[in-house]
PDB file of C-alpha atoms in Angstrom:
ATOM      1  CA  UNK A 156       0.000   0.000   0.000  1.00  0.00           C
ATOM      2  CA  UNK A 157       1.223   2.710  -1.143  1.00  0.00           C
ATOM      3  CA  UNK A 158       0.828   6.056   0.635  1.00  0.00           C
ATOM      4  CA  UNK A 159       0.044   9.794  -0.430  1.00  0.00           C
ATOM      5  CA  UNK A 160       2.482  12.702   0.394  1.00  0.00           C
ATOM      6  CA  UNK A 161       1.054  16.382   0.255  1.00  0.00           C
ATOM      7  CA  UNK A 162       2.367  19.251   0.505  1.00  0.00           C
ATOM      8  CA  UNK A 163       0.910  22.164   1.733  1.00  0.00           C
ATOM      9  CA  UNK A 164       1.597  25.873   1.263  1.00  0.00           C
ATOM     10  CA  UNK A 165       3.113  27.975   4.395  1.00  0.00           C
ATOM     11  CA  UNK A 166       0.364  29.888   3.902  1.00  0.00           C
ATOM     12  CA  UNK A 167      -2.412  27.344   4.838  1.00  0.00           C
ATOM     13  CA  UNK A 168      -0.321  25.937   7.608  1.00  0.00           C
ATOM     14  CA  UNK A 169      -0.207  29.278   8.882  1.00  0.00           C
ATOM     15  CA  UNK A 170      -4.102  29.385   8.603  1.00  0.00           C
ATOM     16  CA  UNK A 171      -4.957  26.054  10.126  1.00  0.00           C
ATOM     17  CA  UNK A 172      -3.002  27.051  13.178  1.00  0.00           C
ATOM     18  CA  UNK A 173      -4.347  29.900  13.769  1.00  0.00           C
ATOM     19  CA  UNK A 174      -7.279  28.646  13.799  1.00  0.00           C
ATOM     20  CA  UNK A 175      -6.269  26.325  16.237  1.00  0.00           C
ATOM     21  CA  UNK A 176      -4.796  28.860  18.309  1.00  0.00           C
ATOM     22  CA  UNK A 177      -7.137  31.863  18.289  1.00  0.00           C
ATOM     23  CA  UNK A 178     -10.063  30.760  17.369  1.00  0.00           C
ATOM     24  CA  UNK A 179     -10.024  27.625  19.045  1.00  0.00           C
ATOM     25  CA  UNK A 180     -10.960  24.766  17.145  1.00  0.00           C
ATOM     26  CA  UNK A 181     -10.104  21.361  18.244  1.00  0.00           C
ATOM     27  CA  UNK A 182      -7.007  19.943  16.568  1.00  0.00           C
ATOM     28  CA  UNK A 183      -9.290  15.971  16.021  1.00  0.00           C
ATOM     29  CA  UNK A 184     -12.394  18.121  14.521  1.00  0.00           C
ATOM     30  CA  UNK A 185     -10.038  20.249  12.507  1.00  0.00           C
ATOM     31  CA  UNK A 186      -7.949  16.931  11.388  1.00  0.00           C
ATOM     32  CA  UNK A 187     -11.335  15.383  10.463  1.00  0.00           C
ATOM     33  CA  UNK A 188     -12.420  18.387   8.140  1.00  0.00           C
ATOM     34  CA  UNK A 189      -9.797  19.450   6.295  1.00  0.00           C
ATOM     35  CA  UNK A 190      -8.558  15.675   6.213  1.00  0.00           C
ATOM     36  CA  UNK A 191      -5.305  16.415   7.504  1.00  0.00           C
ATOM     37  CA  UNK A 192      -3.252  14.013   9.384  1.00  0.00           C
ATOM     38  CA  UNK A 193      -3.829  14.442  13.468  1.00  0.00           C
ATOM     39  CA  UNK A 194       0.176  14.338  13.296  1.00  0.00           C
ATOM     40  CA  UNK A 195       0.635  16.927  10.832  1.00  0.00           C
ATOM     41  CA  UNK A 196      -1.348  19.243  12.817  1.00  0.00           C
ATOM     42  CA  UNK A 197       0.609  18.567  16.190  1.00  0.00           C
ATOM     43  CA  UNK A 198       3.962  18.835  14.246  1.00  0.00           C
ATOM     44  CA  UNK A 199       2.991  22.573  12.648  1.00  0.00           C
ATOM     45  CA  UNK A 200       1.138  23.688  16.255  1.00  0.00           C
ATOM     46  CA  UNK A 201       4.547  22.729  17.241  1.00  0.00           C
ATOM     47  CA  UNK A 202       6.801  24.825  15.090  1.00  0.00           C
ATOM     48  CA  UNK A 203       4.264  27.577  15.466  1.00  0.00           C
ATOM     49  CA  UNK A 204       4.756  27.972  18.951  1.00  0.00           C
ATOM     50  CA  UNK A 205       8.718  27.405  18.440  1.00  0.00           C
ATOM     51  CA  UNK A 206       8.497  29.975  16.306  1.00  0.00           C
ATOM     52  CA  UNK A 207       6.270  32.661  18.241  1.00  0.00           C
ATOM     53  CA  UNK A 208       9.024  31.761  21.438  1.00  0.00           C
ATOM     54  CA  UNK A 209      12.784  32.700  18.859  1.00  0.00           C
ATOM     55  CA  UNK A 210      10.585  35.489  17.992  1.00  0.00           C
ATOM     56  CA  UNK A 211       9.986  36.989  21.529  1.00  0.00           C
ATOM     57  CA  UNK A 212      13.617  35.712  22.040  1.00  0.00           C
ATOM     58  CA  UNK A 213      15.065  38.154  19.620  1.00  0.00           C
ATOM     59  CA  UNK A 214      12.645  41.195  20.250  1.00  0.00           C
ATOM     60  CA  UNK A 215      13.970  40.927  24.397  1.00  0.00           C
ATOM     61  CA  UNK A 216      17.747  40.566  23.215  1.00  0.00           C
ATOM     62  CA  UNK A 217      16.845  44.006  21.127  1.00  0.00           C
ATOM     63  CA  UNK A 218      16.275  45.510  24.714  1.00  0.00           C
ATOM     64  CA  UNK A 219      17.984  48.440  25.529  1.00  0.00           C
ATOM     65  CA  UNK A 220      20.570  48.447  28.710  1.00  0.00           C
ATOM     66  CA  UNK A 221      20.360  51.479  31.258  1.00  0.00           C
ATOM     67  CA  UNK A 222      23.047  52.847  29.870  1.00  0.00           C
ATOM     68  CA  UNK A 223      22.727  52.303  25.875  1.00  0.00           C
ATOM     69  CA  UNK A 224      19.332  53.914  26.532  1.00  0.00           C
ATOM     70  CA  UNK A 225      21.148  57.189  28.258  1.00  0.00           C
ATOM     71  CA  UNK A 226      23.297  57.143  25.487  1.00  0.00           C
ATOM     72  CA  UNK A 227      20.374  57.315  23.206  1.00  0.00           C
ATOM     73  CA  UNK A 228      18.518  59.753  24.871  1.00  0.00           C
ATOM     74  CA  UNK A 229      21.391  62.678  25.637  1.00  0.00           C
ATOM     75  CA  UNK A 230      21.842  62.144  21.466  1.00  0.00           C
ATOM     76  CA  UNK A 231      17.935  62.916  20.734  1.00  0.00           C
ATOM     77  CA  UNK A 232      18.121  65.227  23.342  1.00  0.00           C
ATOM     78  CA  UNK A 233      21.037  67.298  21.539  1.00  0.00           C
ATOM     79  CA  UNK A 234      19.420  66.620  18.061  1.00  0.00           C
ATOM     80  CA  UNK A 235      16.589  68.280  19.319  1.00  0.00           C
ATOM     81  CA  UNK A 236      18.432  71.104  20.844  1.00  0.00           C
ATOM     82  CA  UNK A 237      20.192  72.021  17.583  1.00  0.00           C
ATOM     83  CA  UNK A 238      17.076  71.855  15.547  1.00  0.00           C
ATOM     84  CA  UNK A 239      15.531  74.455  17.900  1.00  0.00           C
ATOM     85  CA  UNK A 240      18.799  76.529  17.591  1.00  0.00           C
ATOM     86  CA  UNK A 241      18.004  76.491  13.682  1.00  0.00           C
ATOM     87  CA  UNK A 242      14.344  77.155  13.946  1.00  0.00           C
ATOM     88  CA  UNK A 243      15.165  79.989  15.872  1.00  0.00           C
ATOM     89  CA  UNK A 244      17.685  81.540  13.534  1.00  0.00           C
ATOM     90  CA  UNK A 245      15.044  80.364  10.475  1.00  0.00           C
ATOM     91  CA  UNK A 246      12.261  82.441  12.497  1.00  0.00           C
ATOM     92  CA  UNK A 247      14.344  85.499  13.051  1.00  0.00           C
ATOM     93  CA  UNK A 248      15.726  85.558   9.638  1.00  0.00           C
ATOM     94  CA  UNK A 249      12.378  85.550   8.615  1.00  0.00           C
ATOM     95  CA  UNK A 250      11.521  88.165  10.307  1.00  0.00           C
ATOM     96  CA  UNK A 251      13.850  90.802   9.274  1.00  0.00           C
ATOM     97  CA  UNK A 252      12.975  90.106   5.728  1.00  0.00           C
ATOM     98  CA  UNK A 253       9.662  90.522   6.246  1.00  0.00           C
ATOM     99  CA  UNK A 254      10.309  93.743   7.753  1.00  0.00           C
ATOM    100  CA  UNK A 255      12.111  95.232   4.715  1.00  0.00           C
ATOM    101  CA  UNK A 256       9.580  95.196   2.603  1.00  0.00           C
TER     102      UNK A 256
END
């Protein structure tokens, strides 16, 4: 007896588990409908889930330390201050020329 191998696009995979996951349904019901192996469905609830967990992984190790964020800061804050200094010469230069006429 030969047996059938499908593939399926990322895309559905992506769909069935979520609808596991959010909305849900019941992995057996779900296996039934779509007449997808019970396995399958574990295996890709799996790698979801493996995936969501690297992914909140990497977003923490993008944290800022104390002092990489007080670096950051004092820059924006003397960005800031310089832009104002230009504004202010912009508004003044302005001014005079309207003056003149």
């Amino acid at each position: 007896m030969t047996q059938k191998y499908r593939n399926y696009d990322p895309e559905f995979k992506l769909y069935v588990v979520k609808l596991m996951e959010l909305d849900g349904h019941k992995m057996t019901d779900l296996s039934q409908k779509l007449d997808i192996p019970y396995g399958n469905l574990k295996r890709w609830k799996t790698e979801y889930r493996d995936q969501k967990k690297k992914e909140e992984k990497e977003a923490q190790n993008q944290l800022l330390t104390a002092s990489e964020y007080k670096e950051m800061y004092e820059k924006e804050k003397k960005s800031n201050v310089e832009l104002q200094e230009e504004v202010d010469i912009l508004k003044k230069a302005m001014h005079i020329f309207n003056q003149e006429k």
